[in-house]
C-alpha atoms as a printed R data frame, in Angstrom:
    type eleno elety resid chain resno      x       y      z
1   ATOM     1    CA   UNK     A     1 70.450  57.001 30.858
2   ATOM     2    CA   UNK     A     2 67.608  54.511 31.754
3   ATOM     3    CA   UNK     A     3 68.166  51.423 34.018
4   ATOM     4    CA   UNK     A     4 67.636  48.505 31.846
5   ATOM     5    CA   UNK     A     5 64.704  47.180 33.742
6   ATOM     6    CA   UNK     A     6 63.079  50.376 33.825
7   ATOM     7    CA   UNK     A     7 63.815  51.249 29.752
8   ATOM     8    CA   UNK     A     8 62.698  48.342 29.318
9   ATOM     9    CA   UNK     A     9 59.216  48.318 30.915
10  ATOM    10    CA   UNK     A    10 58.185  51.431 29.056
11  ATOM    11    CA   UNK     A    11 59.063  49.616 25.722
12  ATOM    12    CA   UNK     A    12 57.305  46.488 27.232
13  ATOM    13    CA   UNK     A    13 53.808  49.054 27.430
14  ATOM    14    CA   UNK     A    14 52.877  48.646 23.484
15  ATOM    15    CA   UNK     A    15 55.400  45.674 22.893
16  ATOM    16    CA   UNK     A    16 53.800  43.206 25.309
17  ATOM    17    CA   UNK     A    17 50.104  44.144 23.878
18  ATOM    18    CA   UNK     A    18 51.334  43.857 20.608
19  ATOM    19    CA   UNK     A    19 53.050  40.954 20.720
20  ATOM    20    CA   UNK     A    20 50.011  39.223 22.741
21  ATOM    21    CA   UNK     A    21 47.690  40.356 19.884
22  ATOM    22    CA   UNK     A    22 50.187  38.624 17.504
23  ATOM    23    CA   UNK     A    23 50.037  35.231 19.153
24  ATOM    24    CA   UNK     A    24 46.295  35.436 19.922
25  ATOM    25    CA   UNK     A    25 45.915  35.876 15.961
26  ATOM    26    CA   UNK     A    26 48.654  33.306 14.924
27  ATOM    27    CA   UNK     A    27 47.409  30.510 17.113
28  ATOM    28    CA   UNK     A    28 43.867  31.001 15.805
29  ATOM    29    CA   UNK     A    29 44.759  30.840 11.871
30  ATOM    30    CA   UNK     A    30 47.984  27.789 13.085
31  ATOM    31    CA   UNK     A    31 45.619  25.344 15.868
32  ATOM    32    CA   UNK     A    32 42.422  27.007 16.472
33  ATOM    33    CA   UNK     A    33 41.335  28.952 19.863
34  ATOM    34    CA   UNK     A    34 42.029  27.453 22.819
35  ATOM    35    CA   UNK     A    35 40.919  28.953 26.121
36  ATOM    36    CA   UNK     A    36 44.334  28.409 27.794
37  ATOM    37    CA   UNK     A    37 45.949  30.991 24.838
38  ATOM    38    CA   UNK     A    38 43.655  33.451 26.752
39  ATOM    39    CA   UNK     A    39 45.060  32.512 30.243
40  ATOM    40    CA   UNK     A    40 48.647  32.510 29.163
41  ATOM    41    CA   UNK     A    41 48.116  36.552 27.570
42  ATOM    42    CA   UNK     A    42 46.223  37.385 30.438
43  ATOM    43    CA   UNK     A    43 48.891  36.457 32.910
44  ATOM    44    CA   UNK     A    44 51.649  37.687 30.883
45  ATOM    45    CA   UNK     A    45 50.140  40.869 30.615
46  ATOM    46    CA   UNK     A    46 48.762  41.283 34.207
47  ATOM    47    CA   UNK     A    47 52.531  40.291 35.763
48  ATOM    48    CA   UNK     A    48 54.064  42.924 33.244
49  ATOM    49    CA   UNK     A    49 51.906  45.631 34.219
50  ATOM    50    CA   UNK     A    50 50.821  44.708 38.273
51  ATOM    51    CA   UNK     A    51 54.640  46.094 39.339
52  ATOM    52    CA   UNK     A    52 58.075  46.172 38.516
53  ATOM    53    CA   UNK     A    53 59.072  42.903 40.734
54  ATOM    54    CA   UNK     A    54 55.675  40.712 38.819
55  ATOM    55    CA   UNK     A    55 57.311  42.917 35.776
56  ATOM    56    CA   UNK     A    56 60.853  41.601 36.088
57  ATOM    57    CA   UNK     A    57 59.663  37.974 36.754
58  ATOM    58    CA   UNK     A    58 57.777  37.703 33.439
59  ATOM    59    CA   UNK     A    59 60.832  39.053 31.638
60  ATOM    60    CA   UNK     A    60 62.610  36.022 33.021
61  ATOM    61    CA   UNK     A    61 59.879  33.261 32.599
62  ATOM    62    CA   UNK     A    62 59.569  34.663 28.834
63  ATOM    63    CA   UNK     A    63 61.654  31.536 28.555
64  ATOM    64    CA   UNK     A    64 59.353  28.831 29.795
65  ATOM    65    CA   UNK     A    65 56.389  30.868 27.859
66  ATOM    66    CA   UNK     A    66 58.480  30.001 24.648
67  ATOM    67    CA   UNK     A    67 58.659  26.460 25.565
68  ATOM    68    CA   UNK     A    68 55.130  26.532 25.975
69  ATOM    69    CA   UNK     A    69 53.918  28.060 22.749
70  ATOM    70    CA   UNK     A    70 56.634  25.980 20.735
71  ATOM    71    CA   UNK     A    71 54.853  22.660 22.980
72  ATOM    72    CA   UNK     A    72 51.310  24.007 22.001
73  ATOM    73    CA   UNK     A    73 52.300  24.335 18.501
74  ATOM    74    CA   UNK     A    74 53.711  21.153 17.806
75  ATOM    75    CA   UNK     A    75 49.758  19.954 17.772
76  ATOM    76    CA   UNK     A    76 49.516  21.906 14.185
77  ATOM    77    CA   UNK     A    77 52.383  19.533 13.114
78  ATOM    78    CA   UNK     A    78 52.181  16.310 14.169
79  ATOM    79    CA   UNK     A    79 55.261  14.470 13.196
80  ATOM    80    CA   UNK     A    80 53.990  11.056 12.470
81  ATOM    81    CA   UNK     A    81 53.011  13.439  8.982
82  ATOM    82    CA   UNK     A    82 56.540  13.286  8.672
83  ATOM    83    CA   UNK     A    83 57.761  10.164  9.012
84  ATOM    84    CA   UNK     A    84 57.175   6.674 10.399
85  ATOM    85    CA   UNK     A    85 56.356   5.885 13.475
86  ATOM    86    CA   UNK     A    86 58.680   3.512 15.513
87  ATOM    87    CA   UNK     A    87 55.908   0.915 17.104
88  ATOM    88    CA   UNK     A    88 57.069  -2.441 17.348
89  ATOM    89    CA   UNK     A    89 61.024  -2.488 16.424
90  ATOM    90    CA   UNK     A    90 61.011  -0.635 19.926
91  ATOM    91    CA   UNK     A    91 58.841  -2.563 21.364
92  ATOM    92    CA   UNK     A    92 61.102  -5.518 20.574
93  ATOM    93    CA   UNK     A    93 64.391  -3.893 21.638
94  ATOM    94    CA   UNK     A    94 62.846  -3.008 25.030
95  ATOM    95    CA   UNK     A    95 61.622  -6.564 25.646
96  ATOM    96    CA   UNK     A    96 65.355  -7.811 24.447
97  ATOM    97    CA   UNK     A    97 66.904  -5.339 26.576
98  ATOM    98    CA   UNK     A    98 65.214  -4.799 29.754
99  ATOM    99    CA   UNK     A    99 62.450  -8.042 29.632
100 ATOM   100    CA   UNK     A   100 61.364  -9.816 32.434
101 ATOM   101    CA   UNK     A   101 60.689 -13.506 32.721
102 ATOM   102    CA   UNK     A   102 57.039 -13.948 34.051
103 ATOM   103    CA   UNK     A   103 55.521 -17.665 33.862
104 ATOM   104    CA   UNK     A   104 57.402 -18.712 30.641
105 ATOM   105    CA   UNK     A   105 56.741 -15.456 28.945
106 ATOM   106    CA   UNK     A   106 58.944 -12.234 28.585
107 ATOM   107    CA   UNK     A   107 57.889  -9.180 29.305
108 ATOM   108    CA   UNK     A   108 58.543  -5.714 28.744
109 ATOM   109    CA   UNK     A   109 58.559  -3.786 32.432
110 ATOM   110    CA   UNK     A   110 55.553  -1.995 31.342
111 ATOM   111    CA   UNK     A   111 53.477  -5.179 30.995
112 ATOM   112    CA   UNK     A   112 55.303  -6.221 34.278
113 ATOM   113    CA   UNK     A   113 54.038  -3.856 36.054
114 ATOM   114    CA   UNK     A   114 50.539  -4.003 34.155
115 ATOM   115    CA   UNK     A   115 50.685  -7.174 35.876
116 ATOM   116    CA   UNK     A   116 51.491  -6.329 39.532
117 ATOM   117    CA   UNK     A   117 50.010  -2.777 39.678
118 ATOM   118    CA   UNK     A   118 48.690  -1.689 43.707
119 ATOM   119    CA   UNK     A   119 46.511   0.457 44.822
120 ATOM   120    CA   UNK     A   120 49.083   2.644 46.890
121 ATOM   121    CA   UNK     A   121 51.836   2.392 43.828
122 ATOM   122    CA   UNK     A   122 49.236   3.971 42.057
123 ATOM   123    CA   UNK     A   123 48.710   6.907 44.265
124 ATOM   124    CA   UNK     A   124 52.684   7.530 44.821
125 ATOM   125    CA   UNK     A   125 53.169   7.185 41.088
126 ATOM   126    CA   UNK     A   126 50.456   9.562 40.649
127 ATOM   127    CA   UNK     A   127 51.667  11.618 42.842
128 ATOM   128    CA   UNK     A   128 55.148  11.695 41.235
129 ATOM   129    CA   UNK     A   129 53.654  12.455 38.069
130 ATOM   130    CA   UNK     A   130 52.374  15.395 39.090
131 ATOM   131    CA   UNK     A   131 55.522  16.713 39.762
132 ATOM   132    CA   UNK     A   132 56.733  16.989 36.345
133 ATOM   133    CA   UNK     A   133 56.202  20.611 35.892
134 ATOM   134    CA   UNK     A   134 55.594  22.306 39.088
135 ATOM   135    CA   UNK     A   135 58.495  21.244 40.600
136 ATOM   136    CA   UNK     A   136 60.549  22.597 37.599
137 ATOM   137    CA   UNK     A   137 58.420  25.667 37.856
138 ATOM   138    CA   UNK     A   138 58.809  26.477 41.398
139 ATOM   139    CA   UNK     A   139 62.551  26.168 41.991
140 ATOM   140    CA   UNK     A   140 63.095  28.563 38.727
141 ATOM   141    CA   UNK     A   141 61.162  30.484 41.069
142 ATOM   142    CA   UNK     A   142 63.055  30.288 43.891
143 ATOM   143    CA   UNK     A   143 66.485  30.512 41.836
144 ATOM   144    CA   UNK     A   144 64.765  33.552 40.332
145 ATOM   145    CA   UNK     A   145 64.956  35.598 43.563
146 ATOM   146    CA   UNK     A   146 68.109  33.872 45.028
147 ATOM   147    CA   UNK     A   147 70.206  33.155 42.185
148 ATOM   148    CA   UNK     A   148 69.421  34.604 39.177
149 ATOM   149    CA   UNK     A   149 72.462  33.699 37.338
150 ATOM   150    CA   UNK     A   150 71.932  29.878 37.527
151 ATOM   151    CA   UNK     A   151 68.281  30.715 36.947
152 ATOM   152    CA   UNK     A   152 69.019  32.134 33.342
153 ATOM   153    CA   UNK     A   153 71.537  28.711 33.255
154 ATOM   154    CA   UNK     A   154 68.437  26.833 34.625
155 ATOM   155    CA   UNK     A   155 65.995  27.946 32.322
156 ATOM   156    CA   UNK     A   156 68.041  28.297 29.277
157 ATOM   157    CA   UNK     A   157 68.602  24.421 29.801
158 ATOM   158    CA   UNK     A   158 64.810  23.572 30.286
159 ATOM   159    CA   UNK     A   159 64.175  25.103 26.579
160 ATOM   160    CA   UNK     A   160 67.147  23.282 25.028
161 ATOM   161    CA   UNK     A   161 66.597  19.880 26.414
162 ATOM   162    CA   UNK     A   162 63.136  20.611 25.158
163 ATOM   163    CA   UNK     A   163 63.954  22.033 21.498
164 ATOM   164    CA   UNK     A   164 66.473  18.861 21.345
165 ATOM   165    CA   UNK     A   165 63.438  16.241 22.672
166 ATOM   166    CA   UNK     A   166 61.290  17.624 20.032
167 ATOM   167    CA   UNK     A   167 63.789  17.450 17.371
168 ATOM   168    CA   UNK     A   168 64.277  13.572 18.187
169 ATOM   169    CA   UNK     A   169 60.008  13.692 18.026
170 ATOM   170    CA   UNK     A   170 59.847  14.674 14.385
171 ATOM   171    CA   UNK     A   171 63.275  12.876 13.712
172 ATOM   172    CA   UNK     A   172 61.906   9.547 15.456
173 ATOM   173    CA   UNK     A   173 58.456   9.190 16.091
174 ATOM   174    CA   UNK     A   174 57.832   6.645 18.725
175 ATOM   175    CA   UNK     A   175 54.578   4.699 20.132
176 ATOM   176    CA   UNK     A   176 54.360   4.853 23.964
177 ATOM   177    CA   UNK     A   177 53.756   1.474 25.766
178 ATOM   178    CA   UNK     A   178 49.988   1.997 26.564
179 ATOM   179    CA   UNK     A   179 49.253   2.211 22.679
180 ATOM   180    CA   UNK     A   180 50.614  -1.065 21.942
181 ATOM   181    CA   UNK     A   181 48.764  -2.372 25.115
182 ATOM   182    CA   UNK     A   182 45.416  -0.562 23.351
183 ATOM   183    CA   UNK     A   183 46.184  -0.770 19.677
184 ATOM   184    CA   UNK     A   184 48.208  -3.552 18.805
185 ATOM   185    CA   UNK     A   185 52.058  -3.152 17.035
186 ATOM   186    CA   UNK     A   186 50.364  -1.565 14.032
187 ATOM   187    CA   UNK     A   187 50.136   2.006 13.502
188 ATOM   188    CA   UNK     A   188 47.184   4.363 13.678
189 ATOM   189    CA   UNK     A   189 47.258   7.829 13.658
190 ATOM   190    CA   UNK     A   190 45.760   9.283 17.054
191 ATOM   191    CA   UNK     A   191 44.881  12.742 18.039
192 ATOM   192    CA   UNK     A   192 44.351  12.340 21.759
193 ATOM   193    CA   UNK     A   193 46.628  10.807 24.440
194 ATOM   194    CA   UNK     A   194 45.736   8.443 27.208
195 ATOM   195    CA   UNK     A   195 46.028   8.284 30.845
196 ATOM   196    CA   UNK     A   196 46.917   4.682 30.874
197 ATOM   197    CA   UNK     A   197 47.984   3.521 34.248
198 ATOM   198    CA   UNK     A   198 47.164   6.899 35.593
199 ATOM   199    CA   UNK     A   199 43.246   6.534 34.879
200 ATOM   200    CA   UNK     A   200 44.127   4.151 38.352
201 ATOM   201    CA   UNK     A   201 45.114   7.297 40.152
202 ATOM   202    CA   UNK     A   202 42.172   9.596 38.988
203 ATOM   203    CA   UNK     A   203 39.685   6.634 40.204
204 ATOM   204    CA   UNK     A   204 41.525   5.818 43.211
205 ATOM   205    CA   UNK     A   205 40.825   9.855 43.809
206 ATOM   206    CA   UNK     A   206 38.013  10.428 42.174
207 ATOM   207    CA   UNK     A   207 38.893  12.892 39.914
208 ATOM   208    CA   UNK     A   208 39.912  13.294 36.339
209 ATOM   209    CA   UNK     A   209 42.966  14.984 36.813
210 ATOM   210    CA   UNK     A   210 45.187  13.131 34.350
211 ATOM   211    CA   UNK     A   211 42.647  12.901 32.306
212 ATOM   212    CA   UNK     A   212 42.198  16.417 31.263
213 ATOM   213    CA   UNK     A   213 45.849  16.927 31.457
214 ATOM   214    CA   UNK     A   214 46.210  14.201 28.538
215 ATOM   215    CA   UNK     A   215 43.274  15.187 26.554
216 ATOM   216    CA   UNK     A   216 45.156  18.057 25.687
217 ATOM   217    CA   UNK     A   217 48.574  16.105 24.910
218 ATOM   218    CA   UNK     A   218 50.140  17.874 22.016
219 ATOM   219    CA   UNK     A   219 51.697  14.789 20.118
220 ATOM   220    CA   UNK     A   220 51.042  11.014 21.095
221 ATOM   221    CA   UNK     A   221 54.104   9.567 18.985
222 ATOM   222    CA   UNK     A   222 56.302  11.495 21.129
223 ATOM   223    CA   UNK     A   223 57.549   9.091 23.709
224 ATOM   224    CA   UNK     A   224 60.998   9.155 23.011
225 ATOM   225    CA   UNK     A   225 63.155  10.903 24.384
226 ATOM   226    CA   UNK     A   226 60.868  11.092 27.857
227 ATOM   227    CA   UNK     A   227 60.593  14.731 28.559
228 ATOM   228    CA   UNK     A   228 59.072  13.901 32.024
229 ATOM   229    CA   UNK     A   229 62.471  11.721 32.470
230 ATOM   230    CA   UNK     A   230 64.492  14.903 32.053
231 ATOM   231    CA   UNK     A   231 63.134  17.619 34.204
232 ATOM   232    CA   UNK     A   232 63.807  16.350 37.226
233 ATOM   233    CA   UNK     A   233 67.297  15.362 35.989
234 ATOM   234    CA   UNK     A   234 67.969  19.103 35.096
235 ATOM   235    CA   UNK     A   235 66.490  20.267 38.763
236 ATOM   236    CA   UNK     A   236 68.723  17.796 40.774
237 ATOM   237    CA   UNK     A   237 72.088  18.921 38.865
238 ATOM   238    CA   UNK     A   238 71.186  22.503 38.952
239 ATOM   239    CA   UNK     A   239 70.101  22.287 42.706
240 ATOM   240    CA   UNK     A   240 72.863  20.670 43.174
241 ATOM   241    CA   UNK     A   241 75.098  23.690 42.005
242 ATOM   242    CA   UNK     A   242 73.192  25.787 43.857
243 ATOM   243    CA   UNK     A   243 74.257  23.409 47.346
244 ATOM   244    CA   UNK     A   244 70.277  23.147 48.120
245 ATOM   245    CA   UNK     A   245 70.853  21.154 51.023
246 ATOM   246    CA   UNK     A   246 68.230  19.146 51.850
247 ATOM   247    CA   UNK     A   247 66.118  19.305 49.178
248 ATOM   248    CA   UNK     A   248 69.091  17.880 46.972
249 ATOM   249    CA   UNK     A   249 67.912  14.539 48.539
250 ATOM   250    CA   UNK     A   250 63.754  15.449 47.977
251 ATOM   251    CA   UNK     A   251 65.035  16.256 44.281
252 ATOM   252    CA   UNK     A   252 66.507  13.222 43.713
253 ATOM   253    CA   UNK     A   253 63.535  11.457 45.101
254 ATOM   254    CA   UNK     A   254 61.479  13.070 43.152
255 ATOM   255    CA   UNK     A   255 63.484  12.018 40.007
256 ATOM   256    CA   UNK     A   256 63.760   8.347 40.716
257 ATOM   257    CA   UNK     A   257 60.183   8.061 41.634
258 ATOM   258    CA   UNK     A   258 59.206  10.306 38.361
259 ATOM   259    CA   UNK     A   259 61.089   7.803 36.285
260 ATOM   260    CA   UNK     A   260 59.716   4.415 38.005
261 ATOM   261    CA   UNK     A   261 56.170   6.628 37.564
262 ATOM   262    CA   UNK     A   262 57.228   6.764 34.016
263 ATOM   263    CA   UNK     A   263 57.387   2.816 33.356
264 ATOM   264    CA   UNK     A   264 55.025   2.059 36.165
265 ATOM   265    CA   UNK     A   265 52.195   3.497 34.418
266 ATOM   266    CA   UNK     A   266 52.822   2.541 30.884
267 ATOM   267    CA   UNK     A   267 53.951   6.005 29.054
268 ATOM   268    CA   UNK     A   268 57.596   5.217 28.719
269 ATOM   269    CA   UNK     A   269 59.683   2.519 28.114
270 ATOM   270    CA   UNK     A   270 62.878   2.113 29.886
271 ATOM   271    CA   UNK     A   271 64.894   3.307 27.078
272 ATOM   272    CA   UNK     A   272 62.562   6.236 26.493
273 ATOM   273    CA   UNK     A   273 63.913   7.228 30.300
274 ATOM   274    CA   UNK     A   274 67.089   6.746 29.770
275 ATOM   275    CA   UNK     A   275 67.266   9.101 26.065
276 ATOM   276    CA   UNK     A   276 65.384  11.773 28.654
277 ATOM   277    CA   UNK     A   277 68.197  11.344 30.613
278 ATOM   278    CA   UNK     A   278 70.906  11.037 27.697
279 ATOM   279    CA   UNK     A   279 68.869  14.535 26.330
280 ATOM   280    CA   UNK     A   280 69.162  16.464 30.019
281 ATOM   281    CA   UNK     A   281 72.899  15.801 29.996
282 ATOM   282    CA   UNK     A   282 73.372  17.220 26.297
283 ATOM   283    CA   UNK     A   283 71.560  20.162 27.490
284 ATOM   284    CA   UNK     A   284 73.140  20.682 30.268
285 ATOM   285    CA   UNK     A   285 76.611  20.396 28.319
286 ATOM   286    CA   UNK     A   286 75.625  22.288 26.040
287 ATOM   287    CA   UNK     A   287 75.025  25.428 28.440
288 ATOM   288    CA   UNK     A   288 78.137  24.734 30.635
289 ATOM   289    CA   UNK     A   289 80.083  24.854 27.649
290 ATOM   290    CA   UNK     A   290 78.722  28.288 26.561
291 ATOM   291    CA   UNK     A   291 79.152  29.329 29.613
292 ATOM   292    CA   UNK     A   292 82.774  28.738 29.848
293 ATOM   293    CA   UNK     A   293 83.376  29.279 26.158
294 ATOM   294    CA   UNK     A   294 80.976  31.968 24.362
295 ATOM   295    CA   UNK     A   295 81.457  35.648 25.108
296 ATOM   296    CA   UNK     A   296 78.248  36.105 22.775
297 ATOM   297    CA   UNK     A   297 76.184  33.818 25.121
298 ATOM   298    CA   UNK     A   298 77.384  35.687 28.327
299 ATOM   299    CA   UNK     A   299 76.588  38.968 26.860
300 ATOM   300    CA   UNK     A   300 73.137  37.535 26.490
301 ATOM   301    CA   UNK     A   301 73.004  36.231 30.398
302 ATOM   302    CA   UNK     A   302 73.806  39.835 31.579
303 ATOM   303    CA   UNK     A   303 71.259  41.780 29.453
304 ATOM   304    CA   UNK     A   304 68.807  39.282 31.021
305 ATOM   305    CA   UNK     A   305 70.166  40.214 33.821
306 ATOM   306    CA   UNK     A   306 69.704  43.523 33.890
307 ATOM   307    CA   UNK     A   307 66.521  43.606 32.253
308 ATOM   308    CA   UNK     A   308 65.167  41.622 35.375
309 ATOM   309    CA   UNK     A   309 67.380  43.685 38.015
310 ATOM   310    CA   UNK     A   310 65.507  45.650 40.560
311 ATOM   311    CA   UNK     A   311 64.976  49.554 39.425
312 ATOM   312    CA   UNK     A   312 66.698  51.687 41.946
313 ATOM   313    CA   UNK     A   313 64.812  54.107 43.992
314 ATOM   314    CA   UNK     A   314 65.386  57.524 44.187
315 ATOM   315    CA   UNK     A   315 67.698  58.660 46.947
């Protein structure tokens, strides 16, 4: 009998082509070429067939290219079709909640800090910001080669607490702060993000980073739950299982600052942070309790396993 990993691969030779062909064709007729679909194939396809390790860790990102296709989708449906779009009731509640006296006036934190922005808050919130995915990315990475049972946990996670944050999107379509700083507290449909506070960081750098990041922002009503918010949340408990050490405390860092980022620069409300947060944990629950509960689901973990387990060599 086959190893797994190598029985595998040779199905993976008209599988992976087909199935590229398939999503090439599907995104075309669903949202329209985009150059990034070709990127996405082309790396898929080029780790599959470069070696069995750049083989093995495809197989085991095929979980964050889900997320990804499921994200890009979500353009071809945007939920404020759907239903309303939550603009100034949370608006309200924020500036109830979490308002801040300011020369007779209450404000929310966003305006706040609209306020009292800085040059070097800008660049550190900037630079938090841009942690949002790669940091995710990279310790999957790592986990990948050191631990790849709490990387399937890991990643399994990451695609729940997003399938859950986009369910809330559709179920509860909400305005982010900048658009009532831009458009008012009625609603307008949109097709295009903005970089609010961050435009400060692209100027301050003089490049358009966030700028072509959020010209290609899949849904603007989708600022609550904030999916930013519960990233880092998922890295620091799951680095945290894995007893990272040091980089427990840069992970937590990196969450705090990534959720003062969040507020700082306009694209979240408080309580959009804390549902990211309040999402991460159901996630996270959700998993552990599989874990400990579901034969089905552990099945599942160890033909992942051993579809991304080294082939051994002869002799």
């Amino acid at each position: 009998m086959l190893p797994s990993s190598l029985s595998a691969g040779r199905q993976g030779r008209w599988l992976v082509p087909a199935l590229s062909v398939a999503y090439l064709l599907f995104s075309y007729f669903l949202i329209g070429f985009r150059p990034e679909q070709l990127v996405l194939v082309g790396l898929c396809n080029a780790c599959y067939f470069l070696s069995d390790t750049t083989r093995r860790f495809i197989t085991g990102f095929s979980i964050f290219v889900v997320f990804w296709i499921l994200y890009d989708y979500m353009r071809a449906f945007p939920n404020y079709a759907y239903r309303a779009v939550d603009v100034a009731q949370l608006y309200h509640t924020e500036k109830s909640l979490f308002g801040i006296s300011w020369h007779g006036q209450l404000l929310t934190p966003n305006e706040f800090w609209l306020l009292h922005h800085t040059a070097w808050l800008d660049v550190l919130c900037g630079i938090f910001y841009l942690c949002w995915v790669p940091i995710p990315l990279a310790f999957a990475g790592y986990l990948f080669f050191r631990n790849r049972p709490l990387f399937f946990a890991f990643s399994l996670t990451f695609l729940l607490v997003n399938i859950l944050g986009f369910i809330v999107y559709y179920l509860h379509p909400a305005a982010p702060p900048w658009y009532v700083q831009q458009h008012g507290l009625q609603f307008r449909p949109l097709i295009m993000g903005s970089t609010a506070g961050l435009a400060r960081f692209d100027k301050l750098v003089g490049m358009s980073i966030f700028k072509g990041i959020y010209a290609k922002n899949a849904n603007v009503f989708a600022a609550m739950p904030s999916l930013h918010s519960a990233y880092p949340a998922i890295v620091l408990f799951y680095a945290v299982k894995n007893r990272s050490g040091l980089f427990n405390a840069f992970f937590l860092v990196v969450m705090l600052g990534i959720w003062f980022a969040a507020v700082y620069t306009s694209h979240h409300y408080v309580l959009d942070v804390l549902a990211g947060i309040a999402i991460a944990l159901t996630g996270i629950g959700i998993i552990r309790l599989l874990l400990a509960k579901s034969a089905l689901f552990n099945q599942f973990i160890v033909k992942f396993l051993r579809a991304t387990s080294p082939v051994p060599t002869a002799g």
